[in-house]
Tab-separated table of C-alpha atoms in Angstrom:
chain	number	residue	atom	x	y	z
X	1	TYR	CA	-180.419	124.700	-167.957
X	2	PRO	CA	-180.354	128.026	-166.027
X	3	MET	CA	-178.744	127.552	-162.591
X	4	SER	CA	-179.082	129.721	-159.476
X	5	VAL	CA	-175.982	131.020	-157.695
X	6	ASP	CA	-176.352	128.568	-154.778
X	7	ALA	CA	-176.733	125.455	-156.980
X	8	VAL	CA	-174.217	122.641	-156.288
X	9	MET	CA	-173.012	121.127	-159.571
X	10	SER	CA	-172.863	117.313	-159.634
X	11	VAL	CA	-171.195	116.932	-163.062
X	12	GLU	CA	-167.972	118.125	-164.662
X	13	ASP	CA	-167.601	120.203	-167.832
X	14	GLY	CA	-167.600	117.896	-170.871
X	15	GLN	CA	-168.841	114.854	-168.925
X	16	GLU	CA	-171.199	112.487	-170.769
X	17	ILE	CA	-174.551	112.083	-169.008
X	18	GLN	CA	-177.680	109.995	-169.461
X	19	ALA	CA	-181.336	110.920	-169.179
X	20	GLY	CA	-182.327	111.051	-165.507
X	21	ASP	CA	-178.816	111.868	-164.199
X	22	VAL	CA	-178.629	114.523	-161.483
X	23	VAL	CA	-176.982	117.600	-162.979
X	24	ALA	CA	-177.142	119.888	-159.933
X	25	ARG	CA	-178.676	120.198	-156.493
X	26	ILE	CA	-180.441	123.358	-155.363
X	27	PRO	CA	-180.699	123.703	-151.543
X	28	ARG	CA	-184.139	124.560	-150.212
X	29	GLU	CA	-184.647	127.245	-147.585
X	30	GLY	CA	-187.640	128.569	-145.708
X	31	ALA	CA	-189.242	131.898	-146.395
X	32	LYS	CA	-187.321	134.733	-144.757
X	33	THR	CA	-189.410	137.257	-142.835
X	34	LYS	CA	-188.321	140.851	-143.276
X	35	ASP	CA	-190.619	142.441	-140.699
X	36	ILE	CA	-189.657	143.502	-137.176
X	37	THR	CA	-190.393	140.014	-135.780
X	38	GLY	CA	-187.696	138.641	-138.071
X	39	GLY	CA	-185.349	141.484	-137.166
X	40	LEU	CA	-185.501	141.348	-133.360
X	41	PRO	CA	-183.854	137.894	-133.166
X	42	ARG	CA	-181.034	139.413	-135.228
X	43	VAL	CA	-180.639	142.184	-132.621
X	44	ALA	CA	-180.581	139.573	-129.831
X	45	GLU	CA	-177.976	137.593	-131.794
X	46	LEU	CA	-175.756	140.688	-132.068
X	47	VAL	CA	-175.965	141.929	-128.461
X	48	GLU	CA	-175.546	138.406	-127.065
X	49	ALA	CA	-172.448	137.936	-129.300
X	50	ARG	CA	-173.701	134.617	-130.692
X	51	THR	CA	-172.110	132.947	-133.711
X	52	PRO	CA	-174.604	133.379	-136.586
X	53	LYS	CA	-175.712	130.522	-138.814
X	54	GLU	CA	-174.300	130.457	-142.346
X	55	ALA	CA	-171.749	133.108	-141.422
X	56	ALA	CA	-169.815	135.009	-144.060
X	57	GLU	CA	-166.129	134.452	-144.790
X	58	ILE	CA	-164.048	137.607	-144.296
X	59	ALA	CA	-160.617	138.573	-145.615
X	60	LYS	CA	-157.891	138.295	-142.979
X	61	ILE	CA	-155.329	140.327	-144.958
X	62	GLU	CA	-155.407	143.022	-147.627
X	63	GLY	CA	-154.629	141.906	-151.159
X	64	ILE	CA	-155.761	140.628	-154.552
X	65	VAL	CA	-158.346	137.838	-154.854
X	66	GLU	CA	-157.345	134.718	-156.819
X	67	LEU	CA	-159.166	131.437	-157.498
X	68	GLY	CA	-157.328	128.281	-156.430
X	69	GLY	CA	-159.551	125.531	-157.813
X	70	ILE	CA	-161.512	123.001	-155.749
X	71	ALA	CA	-160.175	121.229	-152.650
X	72	LYS	CA	-162.089	118.827	-150.359
X	73	GLY	CA	-165.327	119.608	-152.176
X	74	LYS	CA	-164.932	123.334	-151.519
X	75	ARG	CA	-163.817	126.259	-153.624
X	76	LYS	CA	-160.391	127.592	-152.733
X	77	LEU	CA	-160.128	131.371	-152.627
X	78	ILE	CA	-156.691	132.946	-152.191
X	79	VAL	CA	-155.997	136.509	-151.021
X	80	ARG	CA	-152.432	137.549	-151.929
X	81	ASP	CA	-150.776	140.590	-150.337
X	82	THR	CA	-149.206	142.650	-153.140
X	83	VAL	CA	-146.575	144.173	-150.826
X	84	THR	CA	-145.295	141.266	-148.713
X	85	GLY	CA	-146.415	138.398	-150.956
X	86	ALA	CA	-148.197	136.706	-148.045
X	87	GLU	CA	-151.130	134.435	-148.896
X	88	GLU	CA	-154.298	133.542	-147.013
X	89	GLU	CA	-156.426	130.620	-148.196
X	90	HIS	CA	-160.191	130.439	-147.716
X	91	LEU	CA	-162.191	127.252	-148.332
X	92	ILE	CA	-165.686	128.281	-149.428
X	93	PRO	CA	-168.568	125.732	-149.487
X	94	MET	CA	-169.972	125.164	-152.959
X	95	ASN	CA	-173.467	126.388	-151.999
X	96	LYS	CA	-172.220	129.787	-150.787
X	97	HIS	CA	-172.374	132.798	-153.078
X	98	VAL	CA	-168.982	134.492	-153.458
X	99	ILE	CA	-169.427	138.268	-153.783
X	100	VAL	CA	-165.880	139.062	-154.966
X	101	PHE	CA	-164.225	138.332	-158.307
X	102	PRO	CA	-160.667	137.299	-159.278
X	103	GLY	CA	-158.490	140.410	-159.471
X	104	ASP	CA	-160.542	142.381	-156.920
X	105	PHE	CA	-158.626	144.192	-154.159
X	106	VAL	CA	-160.063	143.450	-150.706
X	107	HIS	CA	-159.390	145.015	-147.308
X	108	LYS	CA	-159.077	143.312	-143.915
X	109	GLY	CA	-162.501	142.358	-142.600
X	110	GLN	CA	-164.230	142.703	-145.984
X	111	GLN	CA	-166.852	140.057	-146.776
X	112	LEU	CA	-165.919	137.453	-149.374
X	113	THR	CA	-169.269	135.616	-149.256
X	114	GLU	CA	-172.869	136.474	-148.403
X	115	GLY	CA	-174.154	136.203	-144.841
X	116	PRO	CA	-173.670	137.832	-141.426
X	117	ILE	CA	-170.148	138.303	-140.040
X	118	VAL	CA	-168.977	136.444	-136.910
X	119	PRO	CA	-168.292	139.272	-134.374
X	120	GLN	CA	-165.455	137.409	-132.619
X	121	GLU	CA	-163.685	136.851	-135.942
X	122	LEU	CA	-164.035	140.524	-136.898
X	123	LEU	CA	-162.602	141.520	-133.492
X	124	GLU	CA	-159.599	139.241	-134.005
X	125	VAL	CA	-158.915	140.435	-137.568
X	126	CYS	CA	-159.715	144.166	-137.423
X	127	GLY	CA	-159.755	145.155	-133.746
X	128	PRO	CA	-162.363	146.629	-131.385
X	129	GLN	CA	-163.090	149.878	-133.251
X	130	ASP	CA	-164.215	148.177	-136.480
X	131	LEU	CA	-166.290	145.710	-134.438
X	132	GLN	CA	-168.017	148.544	-132.572
X	133	GLU	CA	-168.939	150.250	-135.850
X	134	TYR	CA	-170.223	146.951	-137.298
X	135	LEU	CA	-172.435	146.169	-134.272
X	136	VAL	CA	-173.935	149.674	-134.177
X	137	ASN	CA	-174.651	149.666	-137.928
X	138	GLU	CA	-176.188	146.170	-137.883
X	139	VAL	CA	-178.521	146.954	-134.965
X	140	GLN	CA	-179.522	150.249	-136.567
X	141	ALA	CA	-180.261	148.478	-139.876
X	142	VAL	CA	-182.962	146.359	-138.194
X	143	TYR	CA	-184.763	149.364	-136.717
X	144	ARG	CA	-184.352	151.597	-139.769
X	145	LEU	CA	-186.081	148.893	-141.819
X	146	GLN	CA	-189.241	149.773	-139.864
X	147	GLY	CA	-188.614	153.517	-139.901
X	148	VAL	CA	-187.607	153.605	-136.222
X	149	GLU	CA	-184.927	156.213	-135.498
X	150	ILE	CA	-182.633	155.561	-132.537
X	151	ASN	CA	-179.658	157.742	-131.691
X	152	ASP	CA	-176.355	155.887	-132.028
X	153	LYS	CA	-175.295	156.797	-128.474
X	154	HIS	CA	-177.852	154.410	-126.931
X	155	ILE	CA	-176.473	151.431	-128.858
X	156	GLU	CA	-172.887	152.593	-128.301
X	157	VAL	CA	-173.409	152.419	-124.511
X	158	ILE	CA	-174.404	148.737	-124.850
X	159	VAL	CA	-171.486	147.943	-127.187
X	160	ARG	CA	-169.073	149.619	-124.763
X	161	GLN	CA	-170.221	147.305	-121.973
X	162	MET	CA	-169.752	144.286	-124.250
X	163	LEU	CA	-166.079	145.235	-124.810
X	164	ARG	CA	-165.128	146.356	-121.312
X	165	LYS	CA	-163.028	143.266	-120.512
X	166	VAL	CA	-159.622	142.159	-121.776
X	167	LYS	CA	-157.855	138.788	-121.735
X	168	ILE	CA	-154.312	138.695	-120.371
X	169	THR	CA	-151.857	137.407	-123.006
X	170	ASP	CA	-148.672	138.310	-121.092
X	171	PRO	CA	-148.840	139.107	-117.349
X	172	GLY	CA	-145.433	140.824	-117.366
X	173	ASP	CA	-144.377	141.775	-113.814
X	174	THR	CA	-147.946	142.222	-112.565
X	175	GLU	CA	-150.181	139.970	-110.447
X	176	PHE	CA	-152.363	138.990	-113.416
X	177	LEU	CA	-152.517	135.370	-114.627
X	178	TRP	CA	-152.306	134.007	-118.180
X	179	GLY	CA	-155.750	133.926	-119.799
X	180	GLU	CA	-157.396	135.869	-116.965
X	181	GLN	CA	-160.251	138.195	-117.935
X	182	VAL	CA	-160.163	141.548	-116.149
X	183	GLU	CA	-161.892	144.907	-116.475
X	184	LYS	CA	-160.203	147.248	-118.956
X	185	GLN	CA	-160.072	150.023	-116.341
X	186	THR	CA	-158.423	147.723	-113.774
X	187	PHE	CA	-155.919	146.558	-116.409
X	188	GLN	CA	-154.936	150.151	-117.221
X	189	GLU	CA	-154.596	151.140	-113.544
X	190	VAL	CA	-152.365	148.144	-112.729
X	191	ASN	CA	-150.190	148.820	-115.790
X	192	GLN	CA	-149.793	152.500	-114.858
X	193	ASN	CA	-148.607	151.514	-111.383
X	194	ALA	CA	-146.231	148.913	-112.858
X	195	VAL	CA	-144.651	151.433	-115.255
X	196	ALA	CA	-144.327	154.023	-112.458
X	197	GLU	CA	-142.446	151.466	-110.331
X	198	GLY	CA	-140.185	150.414	-113.215
X	199	ARG	CA	-141.790	146.982	-113.723
X	200	ARG	CA	-142.792	145.394	-117.030
X	201	PRO	CA	-146.498	146.034	-117.815
X	202	ALA	CA	-148.930	143.289	-118.806
X	203	GLU	CA	-150.298	142.757	-122.320
X	204	ALA	CA	-153.886	141.852	-123.186
X	205	SER	CA	-156.304	141.394	-126.073
X	206	PRO	CA	-159.932	142.644	-126.140
X	207	VAL	CA	-162.749	140.203	-125.354
X	208	LEU	CA	-166.331	140.356	-126.646
X	209	LEU	CA	-169.029	139.372	-124.130
X	210	GLY	CA	-172.784	139.108	-124.619
X	211	ILE	CA	-174.821	141.551	-122.536
X	212	THR	CA	-176.134	138.782	-120.250
X	213	LYS	CA	-172.644	137.467	-119.496
X	214	ALA	CA	-171.241	140.995	-119.192
X	215	ALA	CA	-173.908	141.913	-116.612
X	216	LEU	CA	-173.237	138.774	-114.538
X	217	GLU	CA	-169.432	139.128	-114.659
X	218	THR	CA	-169.290	142.730	-113.484
X	219	GLU	CA	-167.013	143.582	-110.544
X	220	SER	CA	-170.033	144.597	-108.445
X	221	PHE	CA	-171.835	141.528	-107.085
X	222	ILE	CA	-174.774	143.723	-105.990
X	223	SER	CA	-175.283	144.863	-109.588
X	224	ALA	CA	-174.963	141.281	-110.884
X	225	ALA	CA	-177.406	139.928	-108.275
X	226	SER	CA	-180.041	142.473	-109.314
X	227	PHE	CA	-179.990	141.110	-112.879
X	228	GLN	CA	-180.127	137.280	-112.922
X	229	ASP	CA	-179.215	134.228	-110.813
X	230	THR	CA	-179.471	136.225	-107.564
X	231	THR	CA	-178.931	133.224	-105.258
X	232	ARG	CA	-175.892	131.948	-107.167
X	233	VAL	CA	-174.267	135.395	-107.381
X	234	LEU	CA	-174.748	136.181	-103.671
X	235	THR	CA	-173.595	132.682	-102.626
X	236	LYS	CA	-170.422	133.051	-104.687
X	237	ALA	CA	-169.779	136.540	-103.268
X	238	ALA	CA	-170.229	135.311	-99.687
X	239	THR	CA	-168.036	132.238	-100.251
X	240	LEU	CA	-165.179	134.288	-101.737
X	241	GLY	CA	-165.570	137.139	-99.242
X	242	MET	CA	-165.986	139.681	-102.033
X	243	VAL	CA	-166.123	143.423	-101.338
X	244	ASP	CA	-168.248	145.774	-103.454
X	245	ALA	CA	-166.651	149.200	-103.926
X	246	LEU	CA	-170.011	150.705	-105.039
X	247	ARG	CA	-168.572	152.418	-108.120
X	248	GLY	CA	-171.477	152.034	-110.563
X	249	PHE	CA	-175.021	153.369	-110.811
X	250	LYS	CA	-177.077	150.255	-110.014
X	251	GLU	CA	-175.292	149.268	-106.819
X	252	ASN	CA	-175.516	152.834	-105.454
X	253	VAL	CA	-179.245	153.054	-106.255
X	254	ILE	CA	-179.866	149.695	-104.532
X	255	MET	CA	-177.947	150.818	-101.427
X	256	GLY	CA	-179.738	154.199	-101.360
X	257	ARG	CA	-176.625	156.276	-102.008
X	258	LEU	CA	-175.937	159.139	-104.406
X	259	ILE	CA	-175.111	157.880	-107.892
X	260	PRO	CA	-171.612	158.722	-109.197
X	261	ALA	CA	-172.791	161.275	-111.749
X	262	GLY	CA	-172.829	165.067	-111.841
X	263	THR	CA	-172.622	166.483	-108.317
X	264	GLY	CA	-172.660	162.902	-106.997
X	265	PHE	CA	-168.991	162.402	-107.932
X	266	PRO	CA	-166.724	162.156	-104.854
X	267	MET	CA	-164.604	165.076	-106.115
X	268	TYR	CA	-167.690	167.327	-106.019
X	269	ARG	CA	-169.042	166.076	-102.683
X	270	ASP	CA	-166.026	167.394	-100.756
X	271	ILE	CA	-166.134	170.902	-102.262
X	272	LYS	CA	-166.531	173.633	-99.611
X	273	PRO	CA	-166.947	177.392	-100.163
X	274	VAL	CA	-163.771	179.379	-99.589
X	275	LYS	CA	-163.958	182.967	-98.300
X	276	LEU	CA	-161.704	185.039	-100.534
X	277	GLY	CA	-161.931	188.328	-98.653
X	278	GLU	CA	-164.085	190.774	-96.735
X	279	GLU	CA	-167.375	191.751	-98.388
X	280	ILE	CA	-167.646	195.440	-99.380
X	281	SER	CA	-170.885	197.109	-100.409
X	282	VAL	CA	-171.072	198.942	-103.738
X	283	GLU	CA	-171.835	202.230	-101.987
X	284	ASP	CA	-168.780	201.952	-99.773
X	285	LEU	CA	-166.637	200.992	-102.753
X	286	LEU	CA	-167.787	203.754	-105.133
X	287	GLY	CA	-168.466	206.548	-102.696
X	288	SER	CA	-169.188	210.038	-103.966
X	289	ASP	CA	-165.658	211.018	-104.927
X	290	PRO	CA	-164.365	209.437	-108.204
X	291	LEU	CA	-160.757	210.071	-107.212
X	292	ALA	CA	-161.251	208.198	-103.952
X	293	PHE	CA	-162.780	205.287	-105.934
X	294	GLU	CA	-159.663	205.064	-108.133
X	295	GLU	CA	-157.439	205.038	-105.049
X	296	LYS	CA	-159.457	202.184	-103.525
X	297	VAL	CA	-159.215	200.174	-106.746
X	298	GLU	CA	-155.427	200.610	-106.738
X	299	GLU	CA	-155.318	199.477	-103.104
X	300	LEU	CA	-157.308	196.329	-103.946
């Protein structure tokens, strides 16, 4: 009997069976749409940092793939590091298609099974740079399927906002708390001040936020209130006595101020013309005598 790759075998090799016995089960699945209507939910899933259904298993270390038999009704896949000898076990459901073979060399973050990758898991295993590349490529794949060309920089701006916060793992000698989520820029500024004063800096790990949560958890309550849950955001800001420094674009537009871009930067606003010297006309400078002109140049 020909079996598909996702078939779950119900019998063992060499087992005696009778007519009517179930040999294997083949899971049923609905028709998958490949048009843009099927792709846009995938984009929403990526930018909202949701955990996808039937996610792929990824390698947590680099090494050689080995099969470890069956445990708890699942296939055991072992990745062994050839340098350190470290092992990482992966329990793969029987109905999942493994896309690697025994003896293959895999890298950190490489897919072992079919399916979309969990972004949070990729961030933990490979770091923020690999996650940024994955998110940009996955979003672009949906639009390129329909022949829509979008410059990477537009998606990169969104991904940057999704990774702008860090989670404190060690507060050091700073005022941060364990597990607190702070802006990456604030974290760097506080650490620079701590190092300058001879104190121990804090340590943190990157955090992935969906665009909705990232917009609502921004430092500017005016920017957050203009997006969603206006009453809740303003009530919280009033209760905590929050102060908005008006650093971003949205809050400055709402307040009718210059946006912090181009000549709107504070460093450019305070620029004043400086008079370097007395103005001299070309006629006065050149004159009619070339020798006199050379003398004036030497004087200047």
